[in-house]
Coordinates of C-alpha atoms in Angstrom, one line a residue:
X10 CA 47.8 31.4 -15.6
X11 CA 46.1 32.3 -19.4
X12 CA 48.5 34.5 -20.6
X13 CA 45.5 37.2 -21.5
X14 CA 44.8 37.4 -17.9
X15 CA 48.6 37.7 -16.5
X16 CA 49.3 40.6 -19.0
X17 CA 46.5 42.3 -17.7
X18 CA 47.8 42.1 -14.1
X19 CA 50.8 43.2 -15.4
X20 CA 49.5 46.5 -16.4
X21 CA 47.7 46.6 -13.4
X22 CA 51.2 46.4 -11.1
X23 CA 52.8 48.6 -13.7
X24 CA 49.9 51.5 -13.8
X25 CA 50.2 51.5 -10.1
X26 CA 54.2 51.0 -9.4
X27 CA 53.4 48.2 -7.5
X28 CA 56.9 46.0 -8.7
X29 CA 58.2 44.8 -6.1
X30 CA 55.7 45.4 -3.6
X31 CA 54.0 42.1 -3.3
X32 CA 51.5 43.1 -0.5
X33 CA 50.5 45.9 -1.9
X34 CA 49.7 44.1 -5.0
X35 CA 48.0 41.2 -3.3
X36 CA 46.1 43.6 -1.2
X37 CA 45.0 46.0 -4.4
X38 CA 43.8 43.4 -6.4
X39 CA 41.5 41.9 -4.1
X40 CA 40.4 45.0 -3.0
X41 CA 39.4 45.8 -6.7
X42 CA 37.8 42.0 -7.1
X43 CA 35.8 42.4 -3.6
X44 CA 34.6 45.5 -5.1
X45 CA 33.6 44.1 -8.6
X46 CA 31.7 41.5 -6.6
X47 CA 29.6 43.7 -4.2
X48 CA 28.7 45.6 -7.9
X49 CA 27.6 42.0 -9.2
X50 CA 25.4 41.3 -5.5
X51 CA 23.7 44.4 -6.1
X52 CA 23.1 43.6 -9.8
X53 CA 21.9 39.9 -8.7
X54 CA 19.3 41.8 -5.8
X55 CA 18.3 44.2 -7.7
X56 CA 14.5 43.8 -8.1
X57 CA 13.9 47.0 -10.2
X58 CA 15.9 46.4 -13.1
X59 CA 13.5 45.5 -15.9
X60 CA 15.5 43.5 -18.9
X61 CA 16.1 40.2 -17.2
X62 CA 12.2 40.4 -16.3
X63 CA 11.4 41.1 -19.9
X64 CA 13.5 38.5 -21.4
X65 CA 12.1 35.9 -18.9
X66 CA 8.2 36.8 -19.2
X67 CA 9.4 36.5 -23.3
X68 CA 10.6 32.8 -22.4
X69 CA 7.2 31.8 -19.9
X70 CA 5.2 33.5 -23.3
X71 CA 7.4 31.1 -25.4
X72 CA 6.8 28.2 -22.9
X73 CA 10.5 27.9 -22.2
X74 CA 10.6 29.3 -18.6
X75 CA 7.6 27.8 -16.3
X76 CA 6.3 30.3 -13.5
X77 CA 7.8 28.3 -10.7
X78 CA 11.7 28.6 -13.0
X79 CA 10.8 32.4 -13.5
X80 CA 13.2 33.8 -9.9
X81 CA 15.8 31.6 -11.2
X82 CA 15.5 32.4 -14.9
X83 CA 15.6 36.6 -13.7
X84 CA 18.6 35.1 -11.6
X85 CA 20.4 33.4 -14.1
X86 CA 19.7 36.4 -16.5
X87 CA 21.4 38.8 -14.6
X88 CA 24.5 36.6 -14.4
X89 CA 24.8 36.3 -17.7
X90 CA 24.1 40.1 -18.4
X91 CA 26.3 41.5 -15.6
X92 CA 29.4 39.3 -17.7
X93 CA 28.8 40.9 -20.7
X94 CA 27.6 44.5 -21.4
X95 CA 25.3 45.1 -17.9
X96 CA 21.7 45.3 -17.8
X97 CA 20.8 48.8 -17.4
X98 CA 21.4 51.7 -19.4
X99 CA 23.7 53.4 -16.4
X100 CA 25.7 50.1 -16.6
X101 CA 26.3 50.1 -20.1
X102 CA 27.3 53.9 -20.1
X103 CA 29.4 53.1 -17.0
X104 CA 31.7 50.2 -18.8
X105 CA 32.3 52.4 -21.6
X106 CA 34.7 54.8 -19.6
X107 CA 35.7 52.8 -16.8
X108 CA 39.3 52.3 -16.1
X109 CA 40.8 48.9 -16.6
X110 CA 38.2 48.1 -18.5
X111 CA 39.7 44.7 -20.1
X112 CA 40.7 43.3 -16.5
X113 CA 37.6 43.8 -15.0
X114 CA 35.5 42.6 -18.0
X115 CA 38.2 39.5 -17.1
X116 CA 37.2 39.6 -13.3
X117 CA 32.9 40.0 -14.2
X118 CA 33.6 36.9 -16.2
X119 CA 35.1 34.9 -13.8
X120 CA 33.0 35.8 -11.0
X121 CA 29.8 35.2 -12.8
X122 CA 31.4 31.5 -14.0
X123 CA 31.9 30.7 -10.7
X124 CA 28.6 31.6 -9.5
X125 CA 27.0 29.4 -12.3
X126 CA 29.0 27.0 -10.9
X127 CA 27.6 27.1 -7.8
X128 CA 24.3 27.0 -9.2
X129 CA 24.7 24.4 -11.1
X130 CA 25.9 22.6 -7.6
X131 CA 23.4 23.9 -5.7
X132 CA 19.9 23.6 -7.8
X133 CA 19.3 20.5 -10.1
X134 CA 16.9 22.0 -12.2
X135 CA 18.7 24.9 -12.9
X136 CA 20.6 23.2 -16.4
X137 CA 17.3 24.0 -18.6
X138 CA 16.8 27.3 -16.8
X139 CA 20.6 27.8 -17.5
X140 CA 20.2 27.3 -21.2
X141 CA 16.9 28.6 -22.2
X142 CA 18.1 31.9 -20.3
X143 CA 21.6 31.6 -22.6
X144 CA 19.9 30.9 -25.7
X145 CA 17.4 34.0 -25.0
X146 CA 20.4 36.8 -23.8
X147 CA 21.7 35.7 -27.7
X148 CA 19.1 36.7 -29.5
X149 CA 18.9 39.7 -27.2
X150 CA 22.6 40.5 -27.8
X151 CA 22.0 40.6 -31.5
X152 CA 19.6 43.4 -30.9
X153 CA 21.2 45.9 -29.1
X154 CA 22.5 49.4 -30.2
X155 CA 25.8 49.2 -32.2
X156 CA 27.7 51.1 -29.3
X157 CA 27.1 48.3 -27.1
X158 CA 29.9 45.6 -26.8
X159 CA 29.6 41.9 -25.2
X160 CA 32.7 42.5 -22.9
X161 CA 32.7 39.0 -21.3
X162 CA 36.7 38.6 -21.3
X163 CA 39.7 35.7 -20.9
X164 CA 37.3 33.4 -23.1
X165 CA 39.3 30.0 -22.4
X166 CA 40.6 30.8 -19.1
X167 CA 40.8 28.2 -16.5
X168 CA 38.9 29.1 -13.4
X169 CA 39.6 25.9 -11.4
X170 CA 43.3 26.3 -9.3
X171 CA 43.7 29.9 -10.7
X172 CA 45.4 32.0 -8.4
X173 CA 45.4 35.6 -8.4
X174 CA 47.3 37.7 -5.7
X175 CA 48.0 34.6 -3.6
X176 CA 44.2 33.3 -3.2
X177 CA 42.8 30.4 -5.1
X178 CA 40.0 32.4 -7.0
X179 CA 37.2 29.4 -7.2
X180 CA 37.5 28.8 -3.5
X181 CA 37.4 32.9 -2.3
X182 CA 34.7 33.9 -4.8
X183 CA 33.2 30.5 -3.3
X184 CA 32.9 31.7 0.1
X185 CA 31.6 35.4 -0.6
X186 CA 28.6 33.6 -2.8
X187 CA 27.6 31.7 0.3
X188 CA 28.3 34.5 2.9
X189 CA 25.9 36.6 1.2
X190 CA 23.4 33.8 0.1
X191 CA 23.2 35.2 -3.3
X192 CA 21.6 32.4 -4.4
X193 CA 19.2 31.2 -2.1
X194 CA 15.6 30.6 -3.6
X195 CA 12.8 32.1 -3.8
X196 CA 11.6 32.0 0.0
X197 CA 8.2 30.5 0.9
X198 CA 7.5 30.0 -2.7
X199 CA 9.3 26.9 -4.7
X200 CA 11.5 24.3 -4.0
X201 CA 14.2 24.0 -7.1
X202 CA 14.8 20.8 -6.2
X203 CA 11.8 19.0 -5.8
X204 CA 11.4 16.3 -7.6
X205 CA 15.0 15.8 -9.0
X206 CA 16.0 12.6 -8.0
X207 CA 19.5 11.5 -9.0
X208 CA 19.4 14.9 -11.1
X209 CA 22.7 16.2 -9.6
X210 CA 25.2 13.4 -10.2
X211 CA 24.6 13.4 -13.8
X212 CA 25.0 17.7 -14.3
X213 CA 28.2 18.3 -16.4
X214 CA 30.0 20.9 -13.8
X215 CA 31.0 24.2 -15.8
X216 CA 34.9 24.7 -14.9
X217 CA 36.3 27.1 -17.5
X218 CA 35.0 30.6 -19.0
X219 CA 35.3 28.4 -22.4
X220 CA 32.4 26.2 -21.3
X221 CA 30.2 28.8 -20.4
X222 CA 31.0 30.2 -23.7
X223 CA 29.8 27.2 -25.4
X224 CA 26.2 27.6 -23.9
X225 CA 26.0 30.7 -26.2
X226 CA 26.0 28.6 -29.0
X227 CA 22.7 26.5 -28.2
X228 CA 20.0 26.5 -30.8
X229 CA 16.9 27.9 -29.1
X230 CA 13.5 25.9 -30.5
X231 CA 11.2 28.4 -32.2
X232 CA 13.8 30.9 -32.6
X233 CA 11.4 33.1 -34.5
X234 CA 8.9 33.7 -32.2
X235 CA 11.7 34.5 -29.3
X236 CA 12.8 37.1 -32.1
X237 CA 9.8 39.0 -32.7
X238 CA 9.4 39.0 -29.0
X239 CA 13.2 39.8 -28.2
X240 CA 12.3 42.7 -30.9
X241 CA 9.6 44.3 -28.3
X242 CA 11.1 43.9 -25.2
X243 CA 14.4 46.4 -27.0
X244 CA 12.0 48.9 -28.0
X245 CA 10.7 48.5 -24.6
X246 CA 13.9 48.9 -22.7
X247 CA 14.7 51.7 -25.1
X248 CA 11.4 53.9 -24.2
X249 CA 12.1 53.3 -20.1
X250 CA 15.5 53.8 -20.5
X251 CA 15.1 57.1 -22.6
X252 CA 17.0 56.0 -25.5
X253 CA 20.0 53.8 -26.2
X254 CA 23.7 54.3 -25.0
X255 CA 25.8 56.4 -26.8
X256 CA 27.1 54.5 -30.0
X257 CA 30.6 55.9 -29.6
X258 CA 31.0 55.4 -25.9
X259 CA 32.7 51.6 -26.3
X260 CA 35.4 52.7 -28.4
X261 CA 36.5 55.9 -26.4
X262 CA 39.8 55.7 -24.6
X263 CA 40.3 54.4 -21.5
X264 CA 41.4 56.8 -18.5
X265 CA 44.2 56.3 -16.7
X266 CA 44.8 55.7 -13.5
X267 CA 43.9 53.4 -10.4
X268 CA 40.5 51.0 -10.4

C-alpha cells in the first residue's frame, strides 16, 4: 500500500484506539468509505447544483461538448469536482473543518478514479467527454478564491489490488457503482454508444490516481475563449452562491476526533 495512504490509516486506528482490534478497524473504515460514497451519489444526482452546468454550457458554447455529450459532460464534471474542492459553496465550507480531512480527500479520490474507470468501461465515447471536461475544471481551478484548495489526495496511488480493511477497494467501490446505477444514461434520450464500433478495445483503461492526474495536464484548444468564459461562469457562481468561501477556512486546524 502507498505509504501516504497507510500513514493515514494509521492515524485513523490511533485517533480511535483501534490497535489491536482488527474488526473494529475493518468495520470503521468501511463504514467511513460507504459513507464518503453515498456523499459522492448524492453529488453525482444532484440536478440543482449549477457549476458543472455552467462549465459544460461553457464547453457546448466553445464547441467542445455536443448537446447529446452534455449529461455525461455535467456527469463527468461532478466527478472531477467532488475529488478535488466540491462543487458547491456548502461543500467547500464543509471540507475546510471536516475531520480527517487528508484521508478522506484520499478516499474522494479513489472513489471518483474508480468510477472514471467504470465509465470509461462502460461508454466508448466518453474519452473526449473525459478530457474536454478535465481540460475545462483546470482553467476553472485557476479561478477560484484563494481559500479554496484542490484536495484530490494519494496522487500516485495504485487503485488496482489495493486493499483497505480486508476488501479489495476496485472490486467493492465496483459493486456499489452498479448497485446504485450511478452511471446509467440519460434515459429515453441518447445512446453513448452509438456508433462506436471497435471504440472500446482501443480506450487506455485509467488504473492509478497518477493517471487521472495526468489528464489535468491536457492542453485545451482555444484556451482563451474557455477563459473569458470560465471568467463569467465564477462571477456567476459567486453571485448565486452569495460570495466566495472564506479565504482562511482551508488552513484552519483540523478537529479531533472520529469521522
Amino acid at each position: 500500500m502507498e505509504e501516504t495512504l497507510r500513514q493515514l490509516l494509521v492515524d485513523y486506528i490511533n485517533k480511535r484506539n483501534m490497535l489491536g482490534q482488527e474488526q473494529t478497524y475493518e468495520t470503521g473504515i468501511w463504514h467511513d468509505i460507504q459513507q464518503l460514497f453515498d456523499e459522492f451519489t448524492k453529488t453525482i444526482q444532484n440536478q440543482d447544483a449549477d457549476g458543472a452546468t455552467a462549465i459544460c454550457d461553457a464547453g457546448k458554447e466553445e464547441k467542445k461538448i455536443q448537446e447529446r455529450e452534455m449529461h455525461m459532460c455535467r456527469m463527468v464534471v461532478r466527478i472531477l469536482l467532488y475529488m478535488s474542492h466540491g462543487e458547491t459553496h456548502d461543500e467547500m465550507e464543509q471540507r475546510a473543518d471536516e475531520h480527517d480531512k487528508e484521508l478522506k480527500a484520499c478516499i474522494r479520490t479513489i472513489i471518483g478514479t474508480v468510477t472514471i474507470q467504470h465509465l470509461l468501461k462502460r461508454y466508448c465515447k466518453a474519452d473526449e467527454v473525459l478530457r474536454n471536461a478535465v481540460g475545462m475544471v483546470k482553467i476553472m481551478d485557476t479561478m477560484m478564491p484563494s481559500g479554496v484548495v484542490n484536495n484530490t489526495g494519494c496522487k500516485g496511488l495504485q487503485v488496482q489490488g489495493l486493499v483497505i480493511g480486508g476488501k479489495d477497494v476496485t472490486s467493492t467501490i465496483g459493486q456499489w457503482i452498479l448497485q446504485r446505477n450511478i452511471l446509467d444514461g440519460d434515459p429515453g434520450q441518447v445512446d453513448w454508444n452509438a456508433g462506436c464500433g471497435d471504440a472500446k478495445s482501443k480506450r487506455k483503461d485509467v488504473t492509478s490516481i497518477e493517471t487521472l492526474q495526468e489528464l489535468k495536464t491536457i492542453v485545451v484548444e482555444q484556451a482563451k475563449e474557455l477563459q473569458d468564459k470560465a471568467e463569467e461562469i465564477r462571477e456567476r457562481i459567486q453571485k448565486e452562491t452569495n460570495g466566495a468561501p472564506d479565504t482562511n477556512a482551508a488552513t484552519k486546524a483540523t478537529p479531533q476526533g472520529s469521522a
